[in-house]
């Protein structure tokens, strides 16, 4: 059984595991302790567990220009459970919790060549492409910005059922 929970305390072993998942997913672009601790303390970090082992995480921060908007910083899922719905369940539960905190919209960026991720964001959650950013993280690092109205999303049935 997979459980989803918000991380609210900084525990060294947990941080080590989260860094490991981030490195597996994003290499040098993954979050490290210096990023994760402030996100836990001042943003929102949710984790997925299976049999007590952490197998995924998603992080959010507030958008200072639009205070009712959160920015989904990243999603990482352990290699051995990718394609089994862990990321979908993690995102679904976290979006519903954010809506309960009066967040109205979520934005993310994704590599437009990551067809699987784009399909999940659009098809399962209802994210809409809103911008294309060239050189977002350096030369040649293109990203597609996508947004989701949580009001519309909350009206949908639970994505994971």
Rosetta silent file (secondary structure, phi, psi, omega in degrees, C-alpha in Angstrom):
SEQUENCE: XXXXXXXXXXXXXXXXXXXXXXXXXXXXXXXXXXXXXXXXXXXXXXXXXXXXXXXXXXXXXXXXXXXXXXXXXXXXXXXXXXXXXXXXXXXXXXXXXXXXXXXXXXXXXXXXXXXXXXXXXXXXXXXXXXXXXXXXXXXXXXXXXXXXXXXXXXXXXXXXX
SCORE:     score description
SCORE:     0.000 S_00000001
   1 L     0.000  136.801  179.581    0.000    0.000    0.000 S_00000001
   2 E   -99.152  131.049  175.536    1.249    3.464   -0.900 S_00000001
   3 E  -117.285  149.741  178.928    0.767    6.294    1.585 S_00000001
   4 E  -120.041  134.524  178.546    1.266   10.007    0.980 S_00000001
   5 E  -146.198  153.446  174.713    2.279   12.434    3.706 S_00000001
   6 E   -84.749  135.882  176.232    3.571   15.958    4.063 S_00000001
   7 L   -83.722  126.043 -178.388    7.088   16.242    5.465 S_00000001
   8 L  -124.126   -6.779  177.978    7.092   18.652    8.403 S_00000001
   9 L  -129.589  151.642  179.965   10.337   17.849   10.216 S_00000001
  10 L   -93.661  109.867  179.423   13.917   17.723    9.071 S_00000001
  11 L  -118.793  123.370 -174.490   15.284   14.235    9.689 S_00000001
  12 H   -52.407  -42.036 -178.786   18.813   13.480    8.389 S_00000001
  13 H   -67.476  -38.114  178.527   18.007    9.947    7.131 S_00000001
  14 H   -66.673  -45.506  179.607   14.907   11.174    5.311 S_00000001
  15 H   -58.989  -42.404  178.849   16.794   14.068    3.726 S_00000001
  16 H   -58.185  -43.828 -179.962   19.493   11.617    2.584 S_00000001
  17 H   -67.423  -40.153 -179.986   16.842    9.441    0.888 S_00000001
  18 H   -64.888  -40.569  176.780   15.169   12.444   -0.748 S_00000001
  19 H   -62.734  -40.309  178.409   18.499   13.633   -2.148 S_00000001
  20 H   -60.329  -45.861  179.181   19.096   10.118   -3.480 S_00000001
  21 H   -63.744  -41.433  179.077   15.734   10.126   -5.301 S_00000001
  22 H   -63.826  -42.040 -179.674   16.386   13.594   -6.704 S_00000001
  23 H   -66.252  -41.036  176.348   19.845   12.593   -7.953 S_00000001
  24 H   -58.379  -42.140 -174.256   18.429    9.443   -9.614 S_00000001
  25 H   -80.980  -39.137 -169.389   15.791   11.519  -11.390 S_00000001
  26 H  -124.777    1.768 -179.569   17.645   14.726  -12.261 S_00000001
  27 H    59.363 -132.933 -177.967   21.391   14.150  -11.854 S_00000001
  28 H   -67.484  -16.293  178.102   23.167   17.409  -11.052 S_00000001
  29 H   -82.647   -5.390 -179.314   19.849   19.252  -11.465 S_00000001
  30 L   -73.250  156.817  178.799   18.335   17.401   -8.499 S_00000001
  31 L   -72.460  149.497  175.177   17.715   19.041   -5.164 S_00000001
  32 L  -120.866 -172.221 -177.260   20.191   18.571   -2.344 S_00000001
  33 H   -56.868  -36.664 -176.799   20.046   19.168    1.426 S_00000001
  34 H   -67.871  -22.581  177.070   20.528   22.900    0.929 S_00000001
  35 H   -93.678  -44.182 -172.951   17.363   23.049   -1.180 S_00000001
  36 H   -67.328  -40.895 -178.392   15.188   20.454    0.541 S_00000001
  37 H   -60.617  -49.523  176.974   15.471   21.740    4.105 S_00000001
  38 H   -62.369  -35.159  177.792   14.176   25.252    3.252 S_00000001
  39 H   -66.113  -36.681  176.507   11.419   23.719    1.111 S_00000001
  40 H   -66.491  -44.285 -176.592   10.354   21.523    4.033 S_00000001
  41 H   -75.152  -34.270 -170.792   10.421   24.450    6.460 S_00000001
  42 H  -123.220   -7.679  177.143    8.976   27.164    4.199 S_00000001
  43 L  -120.278 -140.911  175.913    7.299   25.418    1.274 S_00000001
  44 E  -138.519  129.757  175.125    5.569   22.073    0.968 S_00000001
  45 E  -128.431  127.290  178.119    7.205   18.695    0.452 S_00000001
  46 E  -117.511  144.612  178.567    5.129   15.529    0.154 S_00000001
  47 E  -125.245  154.349  172.705    6.472   11.996    0.078 S_00000001
  48 E  -109.782  136.474  176.578    5.132    8.623   -1.018 S_00000001
  49 E  -124.026  145.155  171.500    5.949    5.534    1.040 S_00000001
  50 E  -132.006  120.274 -176.142    5.521    1.864    0.279 S_00000001
  51 L    52.762   44.116  177.514    6.145   -0.494    3.192 S_00000001
  52 L    73.477   -7.748  178.655    7.711    2.421    5.103 S_00000001
  53 E   -89.072  134.227  177.346   10.281    3.077    2.348 S_00000001
  54 E   -74.208  123.655 -176.495   10.218    6.514    0.721 S_00000001
  55 E  -121.976   -0.122  178.608    9.669    5.992   -2.992 S_00000001
  56 E  -170.405  160.389  175.856    8.748    9.474   -4.227 S_00000001
  57 E  -152.891  155.876  173.672    8.520   13.161   -3.467 S_00000001
  58 E  -140.749  142.449 -178.496    7.054   16.374   -4.824 S_00000001
  59 E  -126.353  147.674  179.096    7.907   19.920   -3.727 S_00000001
  60 E  -135.415  151.627  169.893    6.046   23.235   -3.937 S_00000001
  61 E  -135.864  159.009  176.912    6.757   26.869   -3.185 S_00000001
  62 E   -78.673  152.253  175.500    4.504   29.917   -3.225 S_00000001
  63 L   -96.692  114.613 -175.562    4.596   32.387   -6.094 S_00000001
  64 L   -67.515  -27.209  178.278    5.232   35.836   -4.627 S_00000001
  65 L   -75.918  -29.637  179.730    3.716   37.624   -7.666 S_00000001
  66 L  -132.085   88.871 -171.081    0.506   35.602   -7.397 S_00000001
  67 L   -59.728  -18.868  177.992    0.113   34.582   -3.724 S_00000001
  68 L   -93.932   11.081  177.633   -2.674   32.051   -4.385 S_00000001
  69 E  -111.000  136.523  171.837   -0.429   30.210   -6.856 S_00000001
  70 E  -108.453  151.442  176.336    2.012   27.479   -5.924 S_00000001
  71 E  -109.364  122.547  176.849    4.892   26.405   -8.120 S_00000001
  72 E   -79.676  110.145 -174.518    5.519   22.665   -8.381 S_00000001
  73 E   -74.133  -41.711  179.763    9.279   22.539   -8.131 S_00000001
  74 E  -176.351  160.925  176.817    9.752   18.892   -8.987 S_00000001
  75 E  -132.036  130.249  177.640    8.565   15.307   -8.806 S_00000001
  76 E  -131.355  135.136  178.193   10.878   12.334   -8.258 S_00000001
  77 E  -130.726  137.858  179.542    9.929    8.661   -8.137 S_00000001
  78 L   -55.722  139.924 -177.261   12.250    5.740   -7.397 S_00000001
  79 H   -52.950  -42.082 -173.861   13.334    3.926  -10.567 S_00000001
  80 H   -69.606  -12.618  179.890   11.989    0.568   -9.423 S_00000001
  81 H  -120.254    8.360  177.604    8.406    1.868   -9.085 S_00000001
  82 L   -63.520  144.384  179.614    8.166    4.237  -12.045 S_00000001
  83 L    83.063    5.666 -178.441    5.169    3.584  -14.252 S_00000001
  84 L  -109.598   13.051  176.656    3.129    2.144  -11.361 S_00000001
  85 L    87.688    4.829 -178.920    1.068    5.250  -10.552 S_00000001
  86 H   -64.312  -48.828  179.965    3.169    6.452   -7.611 S_00000001
  87 H   -61.025  -41.386  179.229    3.800    9.893   -9.120 S_00000001
  88 H   -61.536  -46.112 -179.918    0.147   10.276  -10.073 S_00000001
  89 H   -64.461  -41.235  179.474   -1.017    9.419   -6.575 S_00000001
  90 H   -62.091  -47.206  179.662    1.569   11.742   -5.034 S_00000001
  91 H   -65.920  -46.121 -178.958    0.583   14.671   -7.232 S_00000001
  92 H   -55.702  -52.519 -177.833   -3.156   14.040   -6.808 S_00000001
  93 H   -63.293  -42.749 -178.499   -3.005   13.971   -3.000 S_00000001
  94 H   -67.233  -38.592  177.571   -0.677   16.979   -2.776 S_00000001
  95 H   -63.358  -40.246  178.936   -2.835   19.091   -5.114 S_00000001
  96 H   -65.446  -37.914  176.855   -5.905   18.325   -3.030 S_00000001
  97 H   -67.623  -39.994  177.467   -4.067   19.358    0.145 S_00000001
  98 H   -62.503  -40.589  177.806   -2.893   22.593   -1.486 S_00000001
  99 H   -60.430  -36.198  177.125   -6.467   23.371   -2.500 S_00000001
 100 H   -68.773  -13.831  176.621   -7.423   22.932    1.156 S_00000001
 101 L  -101.628   19.320  177.599   -4.865   25.636    1.975 S_00000001
 102 L    67.702   24.155  170.549   -6.611   28.106   -0.373 S_00000001
 103 L   -81.450  130.497 -175.085   -4.138   27.707   -3.210 S_00000001
 104 L  -100.563  -22.646 -174.504   -6.098   28.362   -6.399 S_00000001
 105 E  -147.491  147.772  175.603   -3.569   27.558   -9.102 S_00000001
 106 E  -125.978  135.712  175.251   -0.425   25.480   -9.581 S_00000001
 107 E  -116.921  150.314  173.862    2.259   26.131  -12.166 S_00000001
 108 E  -146.337  165.912  167.439    5.083   23.844  -13.250 S_00000001
 109 E  -124.161  149.129 -177.377    7.640   23.643  -16.001 S_00000001
 110 E  -143.922  148.561  173.453    8.493   20.483  -17.877 S_00000001
 111 L   -64.046  120.258 -177.222   10.853   19.490  -20.638 S_00000001
 112 L   -62.484  -18.122  177.077    8.554   19.570  -23.688 S_00000001
 113 L   -82.354   -8.084  177.963   10.335   16.467  -24.994 S_00000001
 114 L   -84.869   77.076 -173.099    9.231   14.513  -21.892 S_00000001
 115 H   -58.474  -39.760 -179.418    6.109   13.251  -23.633 S_00000001
 116 H   -61.638  -48.215 -179.069    5.102   10.923  -20.783 S_00000001
 117 H   -63.839  -45.306  179.824    5.164   13.718  -18.182 S_00000001
 118 H   -59.392  -43.287  179.716    3.314   16.171  -20.435 S_00000001
 119 H   -61.292  -41.634  179.208    0.655   13.524  -21.138 S_00000001
 120 H   -65.900  -48.377 -178.347    0.190   12.874  -17.404 S_00000001
 121 H   -60.616  -43.542 -179.637   -0.014   16.582  -16.508 S_00000001
 122 H   -74.893  -54.001 -171.006   -2.523   17.314  -19.278 S_00000001
 123 H   -73.751  -42.327 -176.543   -4.541   14.124  -19.384 S_00000001
 124 H   -88.201  -31.473 -173.815   -4.776   13.091  -15.755 S_00000001
 125 H  -112.058  -25.352 -179.987   -4.740   16.454  -14.021 S_00000001
 126 L    94.351   15.937  174.424   -5.865   19.049  -16.557 S_00000001
 127 L   -61.854  147.940 -179.850   -2.741   21.225  -16.694 S_00000001
 128 E  -123.470  135.129  176.785   -2.698   23.557  -19.688 S_00000001
 129 E   -66.196  130.815 -177.044    0.413   24.768  -21.543 S_00000001
 130 E  -123.759  -16.430 -175.884    0.760   28.521  -21.006 S_00000001
 131 E  -162.269  155.262  172.812    4.296   29.455  -22.068 S_00000001
 132 E  -124.366  124.415 -174.815    7.417   28.141  -23.769 S_00000001
 133 E  -115.452  122.605  179.496   10.715   29.221  -22.239 S_00000001
 134 L   -92.000  139.082  177.245   13.975   29.018  -24.134 S_00000001
 135 L    58.591   36.493 -176.371   17.239   28.678  -22.171 S_00000001
 136 L   -60.967  -42.593 -179.635   15.336   28.472  -18.855 S_00000001
 137 L  -116.471   23.177 -177.254   18.151   26.696  -16.971 S_00000001
 138 L   128.695  172.319 -176.843   20.965   27.553  -19.357 S_00000001
 139 L   -54.464  126.449  176.780   21.659   27.387  -23.078 S_00000001
 140 L    81.027    0.582 -179.572   19.411   24.863  -24.797 S_00000001
 141 L   -92.788   82.800 -178.461   17.363   24.085  -21.665 S_00000001
 142 L   -83.433  148.031  179.902   13.857   24.633  -22.981 S_00000001
 143 E  -140.846  145.654  172.166   10.830   24.280  -20.716 S_00000001
 144 E  -103.335  127.126  175.068    7.086   24.364  -21.202 S_00000001
 145 E   -87.667  138.352  179.368    5.171   26.182  -18.471 S_00000001
 146 E  -134.902  145.316  177.421    1.830   24.630  -17.534 S_00000001
 147 E  -128.063  156.616  178.976   -0.861   25.749  -15.108 S_00000001
 148 E  -135.630  128.398  170.862   -3.761   24.073  -13.371 S_00000001
 149 E   -80.401  116.960 -179.097   -6.823   25.672  -11.810 S_00000001
 150 H   -69.172  -25.272  176.287   -7.313   23.800   -8.548 S_00000001
 151 H   -61.930  -45.134  177.828  -10.992   24.775   -8.507 S_00000001
 152 H   -68.278  -39.577 -178.252  -11.517   22.823  -11.730 S_00000001
 153 H   -65.070  -44.437 -177.969   -9.290   19.989  -10.549 S_00000001
 154 H   -63.040  -28.717  178.019  -11.075   19.542   -7.211 S_00000001
 155 L   -71.121  -15.722  179.687  -14.350   19.183   -9.090 S_00000001
 156 L   -81.900  158.170  172.121  -12.952   16.093  -10.855 S_00000001
 157 L   -63.342  159.542  177.198  -13.096   12.611   -9.377 S_00000001
 158 L   -57.403  124.082 -177.011   -9.992   11.428   -7.587 S_00000001
 159 L   -58.936  -32.026 -171.955   -7.436   10.770  -10.333 S_00000001
 160 L   -88.054   -4.236 -176.930   -6.088    7.689   -8.557 S_00000001
 161 L   -91.896    0.000    0.000   -9.313    5.758   -8.109 S_00000001
